[in-house]
N, CA and C atoms as an extended XYZ file, in Angstrom:
456
Properties=species:S:1:pos:R:3:atomname:S:1:resname:S:1:resid:I:1 pbc="F F F"
N        20.644       -9.248       15.370 N   MET     1
C        19.463       -9.952       15.423 CA  MET     1
C        19.212      -10.632       14.253 C   MET     1
N        19.205      -12.506       14.627 N   LEU     2
C        18.514      -13.198       13.635 CA  LEU     2
C        17.934      -13.314       14.062 C   LEU     2
N        16.883      -13.278       12.342 N   THR     3
C        15.625      -13.338       12.992 CA  THR     3
C        14.741      -13.800       11.418 C   THR     3
N        13.475      -14.123       11.310 N   GLY     4
C        12.861      -14.211       10.033 CA  GLY     4
C        13.155      -15.563        9.612 C   GLY     4
N        11.740      -16.398        9.416 N   GLY     5
C        11.853      -17.346        9.478 CA  GLY     5
C        12.342      -18.435       10.618 C   GLY     5
N        13.046      -19.529       10.114 N   GLU     6
C        14.370      -20.234       11.568 CA  GLU     6
C        15.650      -20.126       11.086 C   GLU     6
N        16.295      -19.337       11.951 N   PRO     7
C        17.245      -19.147       11.572 CA  PRO     7
C        17.860      -20.259       11.731 C   PRO     7
N        17.925      -21.398       12.861 N   LEU     8
C        18.333      -22.528       13.378 CA  LEU     8
C        18.328      -23.198       12.354 C   LEU     8
N        17.412      -23.465       10.976 N   LEU     9
C        17.100      -23.922        9.931 CA  LEU     9
C        18.638      -24.264        9.475 C   LEU     9
N        19.302      -22.928        9.442 N   GLN    10
C        20.458      -22.955        8.264 CA  GLN    10
C        21.530      -22.473        9.056 C   GLN    10
N        21.703      -23.353       10.324 N   GLN    11
C        23.365      -23.154       11.201 CA  GLN    11
C        24.380      -22.932       10.704 C   GLN    11
N        24.764      -23.965        9.649 N   ARG    12
C        25.852      -23.693        8.651 CA  ARG    12
C        26.610      -22.728        7.949 C   ARG    12
N        25.058      -22.088        7.402 N   GLN    13
C        24.980      -20.494        6.461 CA  GLN    13
C        25.287      -19.839        7.425 C   GLN    13
N        24.844      -19.709        8.444 N   VAL    14
C        24.935      -18.355        9.331 CA  VAL    14
C        25.951      -18.012       10.327 C   VAL    14
N        26.631      -19.367       10.441 N   TYR    15
C        27.484      -19.606       11.524 CA  TYR    15
C        29.023      -18.185       10.847 C   TYR    15
N        29.177      -18.661        9.683 N   PRO    16
C        30.421      -17.753        9.237 CA  PRO    16
C        29.663      -16.351       10.016 C   PRO    16
N        28.569      -15.998        9.482 N   VAL    17
C        28.173      -14.339        9.635 CA  VAL    17
C        28.358      -14.475       10.738 C   VAL    17
N        27.591      -15.040       12.031 N   VAL    18
C        27.460      -14.827       13.564 CA  VAL    18
C        28.883      -14.431       13.929 C   VAL    18
N        30.131      -15.464       13.045 N   SER    19
C        31.333      -15.515       14.166 CA  SER    19
C        31.837      -14.224       13.082 C   SER    19
N        31.713      -13.363       11.994 N   ALA    20
C        31.984      -11.968       12.181 CA  ALA    20
C        31.382      -11.019       12.954 C   ALA    20
N        30.430      -11.420       13.146 N   ALA    21
C        30.252      -10.100       13.611 CA  ALA    21
C        30.309      -10.285       15.122 C   ALA    21
N        30.307      -11.234       15.640 N   ARG    22
C        31.009      -11.377       16.883 CA  ARG    22
C        32.509      -11.226       17.106 C   ARG    22
N        33.559      -11.443       15.695 N   ALA    23
C        34.572      -11.008       16.383 CA  ALA    23
C        34.722       -9.311       15.765 C   ALA    23
N        33.363       -8.654       15.301 N   ALA    24
C        33.425       -7.304       15.600 CA  ALA    24
C        33.210       -6.531       16.513 C   ALA    24
N        32.456       -7.108       17.742 N   GLY    25
C        32.056       -6.569       18.834 CA  GLY    25
C        30.919       -6.507       19.302 C   GLY    25
N        30.274       -7.277       17.962 N   TRP    26
C        28.565       -7.179       18.207 CA  TRP    26
C        27.823       -8.153       19.007 C   TRP    26
N        26.278       -7.624       19.521 N   ARG    27
C        25.585       -8.304       20.520 CA  ARG    27
C        24.740       -9.542       19.780 C   ARG    27
N        24.910      -10.875       19.748 N   ILE    28
C        24.159      -11.630       18.695 CA  ILE    28
C        22.691      -12.477       19.741 C   ILE    28
N        21.589      -11.861       18.998 N   GLU    29
C        20.470      -12.270       19.772 CA  GLU    29
C        20.264      -12.972       18.192 C   GLU    29
N        19.514      -14.314       18.490 N   VAL    30
C        18.749      -15.248       17.834 CA  VAL    30
C        17.743      -15.534       18.228 C   VAL    30
N        16.067      -15.179       16.853 N   GLU    31
C        15.144      -15.584       17.288 CA  GLU    31
C        14.539      -16.599       16.559 C   GLU    31
N        13.698      -18.014       17.538 N   THR    32
C        13.726      -18.625       16.954 CA  THR    32
C        12.306      -19.544       17.962 C   THR    32
N        11.767      -20.505       16.808 N   ALA    33
C        10.571      -20.944       17.378 CA  ALA    33
C        10.751      -22.512       18.408 C   ALA    33
N        12.239      -22.299       18.309 N   GLY    34
C        12.306      -23.371       19.652 CA  GLY    34
C        12.081      -25.017       18.883 C   GLY    34
N        12.009      -25.736       18.280 N   THR    35
C        11.577      -26.649       17.749 CA  THR    35
C        12.836      -27.328       17.229 C   THR    35
N        14.085      -26.434       16.892 N   LEU    36
C        15.647      -26.949       16.753 CA  LEU    36
C        16.556      -26.416       17.576 C   LEU    36
N        17.297      -27.268       17.774 N   ALA    37
C        18.423      -27.200       18.754 CA  ALA    37
C        19.573      -26.532       17.919 C   ALA    37
N        20.572      -25.958       18.647 N   PRO    38
C        21.325      -25.295       17.880 CA  PRO    38
C        22.753      -26.173       18.483 C   PRO    38
N        23.681      -25.848       17.410 N   THR    39
C        25.121      -26.374       17.850 CA  THR    39
C        25.838      -25.987       18.865 C   THR    39
N        26.478      -26.285       19.095 N   GLY    40
C        27.339      -26.335       20.101 CA  GLY    40
C        28.030      -24.464       19.961 C   GLY    40
N        28.358      -24.830       18.627 N   GLU    41
C        29.815      -23.763       18.100 CA  GLU    41
C        28.668      -22.287       18.031 C   GLU    41
N        27.752      -22.671       17.535 N   LEU    42
C        26.569      -21.615       17.144 CA  LEU    42
C        26.965      -21.137       18.926 C   LEU    42
N        26.176      -22.058       19.850 N   ALA    43
C        25.404      -21.518       20.594 CA  ALA    43
C        26.604      -20.756       21.465 C   ALA    43
N        27.977      -21.229       21.368 N   GLU    44
C        29.195      -20.061       21.914 CA  GLU    44
C        29.104      -18.778       21.578 C   GLU    44
N        28.572      -18.309       20.409 N   LEU    45
C        28.888      -17.328       20.099 CA  LEU    45
C        27.579      -16.266       20.409 C   LEU    45
N        26.714      -16.927       20.363 N   VAL    46
C        25.080      -16.228       20.635 CA  VAL    46
C        25.403      -15.680       22.049 C   VAL    46
N        24.652      -14.196       22.410 N   ASP    47
C        24.509      -13.916       23.496 CA  ASP    47
C        23.108      -13.990       24.151 C   ASP    47
N        22.515      -14.441       23.183 N   ALA    48
C        21.226      -14.606       23.768 CA  ALA    48
C        19.848      -15.672       22.323 C   ALA    48
N        19.147      -16.409       23.170 N   PHE    49
C        18.252      -17.211       22.064 CA  PHE    49
C        16.663      -16.364       22.691 C   PHE    49
N        16.032      -15.988       21.631 N   ASN    50
C        14.873      -15.449       21.821 CA  ASN    50
C        13.835      -16.130       21.413 C   ASN    50
N        13.399      -17.266       22.287 N   VAL    51
C        12.441      -18.499       21.635 CA  VAL    51
C        10.955      -18.352       21.806 C   VAL    51
N        10.271      -18.053       20.629 N   SER    52
C         8.773      -17.599       20.701 CA  SER    52
C         8.107      -19.027       20.658 C   SER    52
N         8.095      -19.838       21.846 N   LEU    53
C         7.275      -20.878       22.071 CA  LEU    53
C         5.797      -20.659       21.223 C   LEU    53
N         5.271      -21.398       20.228 N   LYS    54
C         3.841      -21.500       19.945 CA  LYS    54
C         3.074      -22.022       20.742 C   LYS    54
N         1.858      -21.390       20.919 N   LEU    55
C         0.766      -21.896       21.998 CA  LEU    55
C        -0.377      -22.823       20.557 C   LEU    55
N        -1.120      -23.371       21.853 N   THR    56
C        -2.565      -23.985       20.531 CA  THR    56
C        -2.724      -23.122       19.347 C   THR    56
N        -3.141      -21.419       19.885 N   ASN    57
C        -3.753      -20.454       19.512 CA  ASN    57
C        -2.934      -19.964       17.872 C   ASN    57
N        -1.534      -20.959       17.733 N   SER    58
C        -1.061      -20.615       16.755 CA  SER    58
C        -1.759      -21.731       15.196 C   SER    58
N        -2.288      -22.538       15.693 N   GLY    59
C        -2.859      -23.530       14.564 CA  GLY    59
C        -1.865      -24.432       14.484 C   GLY    59
N        -0.742      -24.409       14.920 N   ASN    60
C         0.096      -25.562       14.607 CA  ASN    60
C        -0.164      -26.578       15.355 C   ASN    60
N        -0.027      -27.939       14.877 N   VAL    61
C         0.003      -29.128       15.886 CA  VAL    61
C         0.885      -29.410       16.454 C   VAL    61
N         0.718      -30.111       17.501 N   ARG    62
C         2.090      -29.882       18.723 CA  ARG    62
C         3.200      -30.481       18.682 C   ARG    62
N         3.252      -31.289       17.459 N   GLY    63
C         4.316      -32.333       17.123 CA  GLY    63
C         5.578      -31.323       16.270 C   GLY    63
N         4.506      -30.398       15.931 N   ARG    64
C         5.497      -29.344       15.010 CA  ARG    64
C         5.720      -28.036       15.794 C   ARG    64
N         5.343      -27.865       17.048 N   ARG    65
C         5.475      -26.317       17.762 CA  ARG    65
C         5.837      -26.607       18.723 C   ARG    65
N         5.881      -27.983       19.482 N   GLU    66
C         7.108      -28.129       20.928 CA  GLU    66
C         7.691      -29.470       20.517 C   GLU    66
N         9.099      -29.345       20.623 N   SER    67
C        10.203      -30.275       20.248 CA  SER    67
C        10.895      -30.475       22.282 C   SER    67
N        10.676      -31.166       22.545 N   ALA    68
C        11.022      -31.522       24.078 CA  ALA    68
C        12.890      -31.547       24.295 C   ALA    68
N        13.628      -32.238       23.509 N   PRO    69
C        14.871      -32.034       23.211 CA  PRO    69
C        15.529      -30.720       22.540 C   PRO    69
N        14.850      -29.933       21.899 N   ALA    70
C        14.968      -28.769       21.448 CA  ALA    70
C        14.947      -27.680       22.363 C   ALA    70
N        13.644      -27.677       23.345 N   ILE    71
C        13.923      -27.001       24.263 CA  ILE    71
C        14.906      -27.172       25.517 C   ILE    71
N        15.029      -28.280       25.388 N   ALA    72
C        16.262      -28.410       26.496 CA  ALA    72
C        17.752      -28.095       26.158 C   ALA    72
N        18.094      -27.907       24.982 N   ALA    73
C        19.159      -27.540       24.216 CA  ALA    73
C        19.221      -26.421       24.530 C   ALA    73
N        18.175      -25.625       24.204 N   LEU    74
C        17.840      -24.165       24.410 CA  LEU    74
C        18.385      -23.961       25.905 C   LEU    74
N        17.618      -24.535       26.814 N   LEU    75
C        17.914      -24.203       28.144 CA  LEU    75
C        18.850      -24.456       28.778 C   LEU    75
N        19.840      -25.439       28.122 N   ALA    76
C        20.953      -25.693       28.827 CA  ALA    76
C        22.257      -24.667       28.208 C   ALA    76
N        21.765      -24.058       27.043 N   THR    77
C        22.852      -22.944       27.137 CA  THR    77
C        22.809      -22.007       28.032 C   THR    77
N        21.752      -21.665       28.978 N   GLY    78
C        21.861      -20.573       29.666 CA  GLY    78
C        21.233      -19.270       29.264 C   GLY    78
N        20.924      -19.501       28.047 N   LYS    79
C        21.187      -17.956       26.930 CA  LYS    79
C        19.817      -17.623       27.101 C   LYS    79
N        18.591      -18.579       27.475 N   ALA    80
C        17.072      -18.460       26.265 CA  ALA    80
C        16.280      -17.520       27.280 C   ALA    80
N        15.537      -16.790       26.354 N   ASN    81
C        14.737      -15.960       27.092 CA  ASN    81
C        13.065      -16.899       26.316 C   ASN    81
N        11.939      -16.752       26.995 N   TRP    82
C        10.974      -17.348       26.150 CA  TRP    82
C         9.903      -16.615       26.339 C   TRP    82
N         9.499      -16.990       25.229 N   LYS    83
C         8.140      -15.216       24.508 CA  LYS    83
C         7.091      -16.304       24.002 C   LYS    83
N         5.595      -15.877       24.578 N   PHE    84
C         4.559      -16.559       23.837 CA  PHE    84
C         3.762      -15.975       24.062 C   PHE    84
N         3.058      -15.385       22.619 N   VAL    85
C         1.943      -14.755       21.731 CA  VAL    85
C         0.640      -15.542       22.562 C   VAL    85
N         0.016      -14.539       23.110 N   VAL    86
C        -1.101      -14.665       23.487 CA  VAL    86
C        -2.403      -13.861       23.331 C   VAL    86
N        -3.443      -14.424       23.312 N   GLN    87
C        -4.514      -14.137       22.666 CA  GLN    87
C        -6.022      -13.497       23.644 C   GLN    87
N        -5.287      -14.709       24.746 N   SER    88
C        -6.158      -13.785       26.210 CA  SER    88
C        -5.370      -14.887       27.325 C   SER    88
N        -5.932      -14.113       28.673 N   ALA    89
C        -5.618      -14.358       30.030 CA  ALA    89
C        -6.073      -16.230       29.907 C   ALA    89
N        -6.696      -16.617       28.935 N   SER    90
C        -7.351      -18.180       29.476 CA  SER    90
C        -6.042      -19.105       28.698 C   SER    90
N        -5.261      -18.253       28.254 N   GLU    91
C        -4.120      -19.392       27.789 CA  GLU    91
C        -2.944      -19.077       28.495 C   GLU    91
N        -2.959      -18.609       29.654 N   LEU    92
C        -1.736      -18.399       30.299 CA  LEU    92
C        -1.741      -19.792       31.270 C   LEU    92
N        -2.713      -20.246       31.350 N   ASP    93
C        -2.585      -21.957       31.800 CA  ASP    93
C        -1.449      -22.972       31.121 C   ASP    93
N        -1.528      -22.457       29.305 N   GLU    94
C        -0.977      -23.225       28.777 CA  GLU    94
C         0.664      -23.193       28.826 C   GLU    94
N         0.831      -21.863       29.031 N   VAL    95
C         2.280      -20.864       29.209 CA  VAL    95
C         2.706      -21.739       30.567 C   VAL    95
N         1.688      -21.704       31.648 N   ALA    96
C         2.266      -22.236       32.802 CA  ALA    96
C         2.477      -23.610       32.749 C   ALA    96
N         2.258      -24.726       31.798 N   ASN    97
C         2.625      -25.601       31.572 CA  ASN    97
C         4.058      -26.195       31.219 C   ASN    97
N         4.511      -25.129       30.187 N   PHE    98
C         5.324      -25.052       29.487 CA  PHE    98
C         6.390      -24.751       30.483 C   PHE    98
N         5.918      -23.645       31.841 N   GLU    99
C         6.984      -23.312       32.454 CA  GLU    99
C         7.157      -24.439       33.918 C   GLU    99
N         6.354      -25.008       33.908 N   ARG   100
C         6.265      -26.301       35.088 CA  ARG   100
C         7.072      -27.708       34.474 C   ARG   100
N         6.650      -28.056       33.183 N   ASN   101
C         7.390      -29.042       32.475 CA  ASN   101
C         8.755      -28.753       32.236 C   ASN   101
N         9.305      -27.382       31.617 N   TYR   102
C        10.542      -26.976       31.416 CA  TYR   102
C        11.412      -26.729       32.049 C   TYR   102
N        10.806      -25.828       33.278 N   GLY   103
C        11.715      -25.015       34.346 CA  GLY   103
C        12.234      -23.949       33.576 C   GLY   103
N        11.302      -23.158       32.391 N   LEU   104
C        11.673      -22.152       31.510 CA  LEU   104
C        11.632      -20.570       32.645 C   LEU   104
N        12.701      -20.086       32.740 N   SER   105
C        12.896      -18.913       32.832 CA  SER   105
C        13.698      -17.733       31.876 C   SER   105
N        13.627      -16.788       31.753 N   PRO   106
C        12.470      -15.921       32.486 CA  PRO   106
C        11.369      -16.126       30.618 C   PRO   106
N        10.092      -15.495       31.863 N   ILE   107
C         8.880      -15.506       30.676 CA  ILE   107
C         8.410      -14.109       30.167 C   ILE   107
N         8.339      -14.231       28.773 N   PHE   108
C         7.949      -12.913       28.666 CA  PHE   108
C         6.421      -13.118       27.782 C   PHE   108
N         5.690      -12.579       28.121 N   ILE   109
C         4.275      -12.855       27.325 CA  ILE   109
C         3.773      -11.354       26.567 C   ILE   109
N         3.594      -11.888       25.333 N   MET   110
C         3.402      -10.657       24.284 CA  MET   110
C         1.888      -10.779       23.636 C   MET   110
N         1.444       -9.744       23.784 N   PRO   111
C        -0.240       -9.787       23.739 CA  PRO   111
C        -0.395       -9.626       22.280 C   PRO   111
N        -1.108      -10.956       21.260 N   GLU   112
C        -1.263      -10.921       19.949 CA  GLU   112
C        -2.183       -9.677       19.582 C   GLU   112
N        -1.749       -9.356       18.103 N   GLY   113
C        -2.848       -8.006       17.614 CA  GLY   113
C        -2.011       -7.641       16.789 C   GLY   113
N        -2.593       -6.984       15.574 N   THR   114
C        -1.925       -6.208       14.464 CA  THR   114
C        -2.094       -4.867       14.444 C   THR   114
N        -3.135       -4.753       15.069 N   THR   115
C        -3.658       -3.113       15.322 CA  THR   115
C        -2.691       -2.639       16.706 C   THR   115
N        -2.964       -1.338       16.873 N   ALA   116
C        -2.819       -0.850       18.370 CA  ALA   116
C        -3.623       -0.989       19.160 C   ALA   116
N        -4.701       -0.670       18.677 N   ASP   117
C        -5.991       -1.209       19.784 CA  ASP   117
C        -6.535       -2.422       20.189 C   ASP   117
N        -5.922       -3.338       19.165 N   ALA   118
C        -5.838       -4.579       19.645 CA  ALA   118
C        -4.614       -5.205       20.266 C   ALA   118
N        -3.899       -4.661       20.215 N   ILE   119
C        -2.542       -4.961       21.034 CA  ILE   119
C        -2.841       -4.118       22.529 C   ILE   119
N        -3.118       -2.786       22.717 N   LEU   120
C        -3.229       -2.504       23.985 CA  LEU   120
C        -4.582       -2.851       24.508 C   LEU   120
N        -5.057       -3.815       23.946 N   ALA   121
C        -6.969       -3.979       24.879 CA  ALA   121
C        -6.449       -5.232       25.448 C   ALA   121
N        -5.565       -5.795       24.335 N   ARG   122
C        -5.428       -7.117       24.914 CA  ARG   122
C        -4.148       -7.357       26.334 C   ARG   122
N        -3.367       -5.948       26.062 N   SER   123
C        -2.107       -5.984       27.432 CA  SER   123
C        -2.687       -5.531       28.432 C   SER   123
N        -3.718       -4.734       28.393 N   ARG   124
C        -4.695       -4.414       29.275 CA  ARG   124
C        -5.406       -5.434       30.348 C   ARG   124
N        -5.767       -6.294       29.403 N   GLU   125
C        -6.319       -7.090       29.881 CA  GLU   125
C        -5.121       -8.386       30.433 C   GLU   125
N        -4.117       -8.532       29.983 N   LEU   126
C        -3.248       -9.542       30.490 CA  LEU   126
C        -2.068       -9.186       31.554 C   LEU   126
N        -2.248       -7.491       31.488 N   ALA   127
C        -0.988       -7.229       32.569 CA  ALA   127
C        -1.206       -7.593       34.053 C   ALA   127
N        -1.891       -7.665       34.532 N   VAL   128
C        -2.110       -8.190       35.760 CA  VAL   128
C        -1.914       -9.831       35.757 C   VAL   128
N        -2.663      -10.564       35.704 N   PRO   129
C        -2.452      -11.738       35.316 CA  PRO   129
C        -1.191      -12.423       35.304 C   PRO   129
N        -0.486      -11.019       34.435 N   VAL   130
C         1.115      -11.763       34.045 CA  VAL   130
C         2.101      -11.702       34.713 C   VAL   130
N         1.716      -10.570       35.710 N   LEU   131
C         2.332      -10.220       36.585 CA  LEU   131
C         2.499      -10.637       37.816 C   LEU   131
N         1.023      -11.275       38.031 N   GLU   132
C         0.805      -11.608       39.177 CA  GLU   132
C         1.561      -13.206       39.731 C   GLU   132
N         1.822      -13.587       37.896 N   ARG   133
C         2.676      -15.017       37.634 CA  ARG   133
C         4.320      -15.058       37.928 C   ARG   133
N         4.710      -13.681       38.038 N   GLY   134
C         6.145      -13.234       38.351 CA  GLY   134
C         6.424      -13.313       36.816 C   GLY   134
N         5.909      -13.153       35.735 N   TRP   135
C         6.393      -12.798       34.314 CA  TRP   135
C         6.602      -11.142       33.629 C   TRP   135
N         7.183      -11.335       32.714 N   ASN   136
C         7.191       -9.939       32.048 CA  ASN   136
C         5.987       -9.992       30.782 C   ASN   136
N         5.642       -8.880       30.780 N   ILE   137
C         4.619       -8.435       29.578 CA  ILE   137
C         5.520       -7.822       28.484 C   ILE   137
N         5.140       -7.454       27.630 N   THR   138
C         5.906       -6.700       26.864 CA  THR   138
C         4.937       -6.489       25.208 C   THR   138
N         5.614       -6.313       24.457 N   THR   139
C         4.375       -5.573       23.635 CA  THR   139
C         5.305       -5.930       22.109 C   THR   139
N         4.364       -5.398       21.229 N   ARG   140
C         4.535       -5.545       19.755 CA  ARG   140
C         4.848       -3.986       19.184 C   ARG   140
N         6.277       -3.363       19.699 N   LEU   141
C         6.431       -2.311       19.552 CA  LEU   141
C         6.014       -1.581       17.722 C   LEU   141
N         6.283       -2.517       17.322 N   HIS   142
C         6.584       -2.244       15.425 CA  HIS   142
C         5.247       -2.005       14.944 C   HIS   142
N         3.884       -2.473       15.629 N   VAL   143
C         2.449       -2.191       15.450 CA  VAL   143
C         2.556       -1.337       15.327 C   VAL   143
N         2.718       -1.253       17.033 N   LEU   144
C         2.077        0.192       17.339 CA  LEU   144
C         3.087        1.324       17.171 C   LEU   144
N         3.940        1.272       16.483 N   LEU   145
C         4.817        2.277       15.655 CA  LEU   145
C         4.269        2.777       13.936 C   LEU   145
N         3.936        1.401       13.455 N   TYR   146
C         4.065        1.852       12.175 CA  TYR   146
C         2.491        0.983       11.433 C   TYR   146
N         1.656        0.247       12.639 N   GLY   147
C         0.480       -0.754       12.008 CA  GLY   147
C         1.217       -1.998       11.339 C   GLY   147
N         0.711       -2.830       10.808 N   ASN   148
C         0.936       -4.163       10.187 CA  ASN   148
C         1.197       -3.927        8.916 C   ASN   148
N         2.248       -3.200        8.672 N   ARG   149
C         2.678       -2.715        7.558 CA  ARG   149
C         4.120       -3.722        7.452 C   ARG   149
N         4.407       -4.097        6.560 N   ARG   150
C         5.877       -5.051        5.766 CA  ARG   150
C         6.576       -3.797        5.257 C   ARG   150
N         8.297       -3.675        5.760 N   GLY   151
C         8.939       -3.443        5.195 CA  GLY   151
C         9.445       -1.996        5.657 C   GLY   151
N         9.144       -1.942        6.719 N   VAL   152
C         8.936       -0.456        7.500 CA  VAL   152
C        10.321       -0.565        8.370 C   VAL   152
C-alpha cells in the first residue's frame, strides 16, 4: 500500500519501488486524494487505487479537492474504489452528486472521528442510510485499536 501525503505527486520516484514489488508478487494498492491522474505505466502495475475524494467538510476549496480529469483517469483504470469521510448523514447527498456526476462505484463511506466513541456514534448514524443507497460502510480501524496516536 502506497499512502501518506500524495503518492501520485511522485510517480516517477515510486515507479521503481512499485515495479520491484510487483516483480516480487506483491499486491499493489495506492491511496490517493484523486486530484492527480496516474501515468499509464504506473496504473498497469497497480491492483487498486483507493481514492479518498474530499467533501466540503474537509475545508479544502472545491478546485483543490475535485479534479474531473483525474477522476476520469482513475475511473478509466477500472481499478478505483471511492472513499468518502463523512461527518453526518446530511453529507451523503454530496457523495451522491459525485456518484451521479462521475459514475463512481464502488463507494465506501468512512465515518469521521478521532476517538472510538465518535467513530461508533457516527457509524450507527450512517449505517442504514449508507446501505439504503447501496454503498459500503467502513471504519477507521487504526483509531478503534490504537486511538488517535501516530507511529503505532
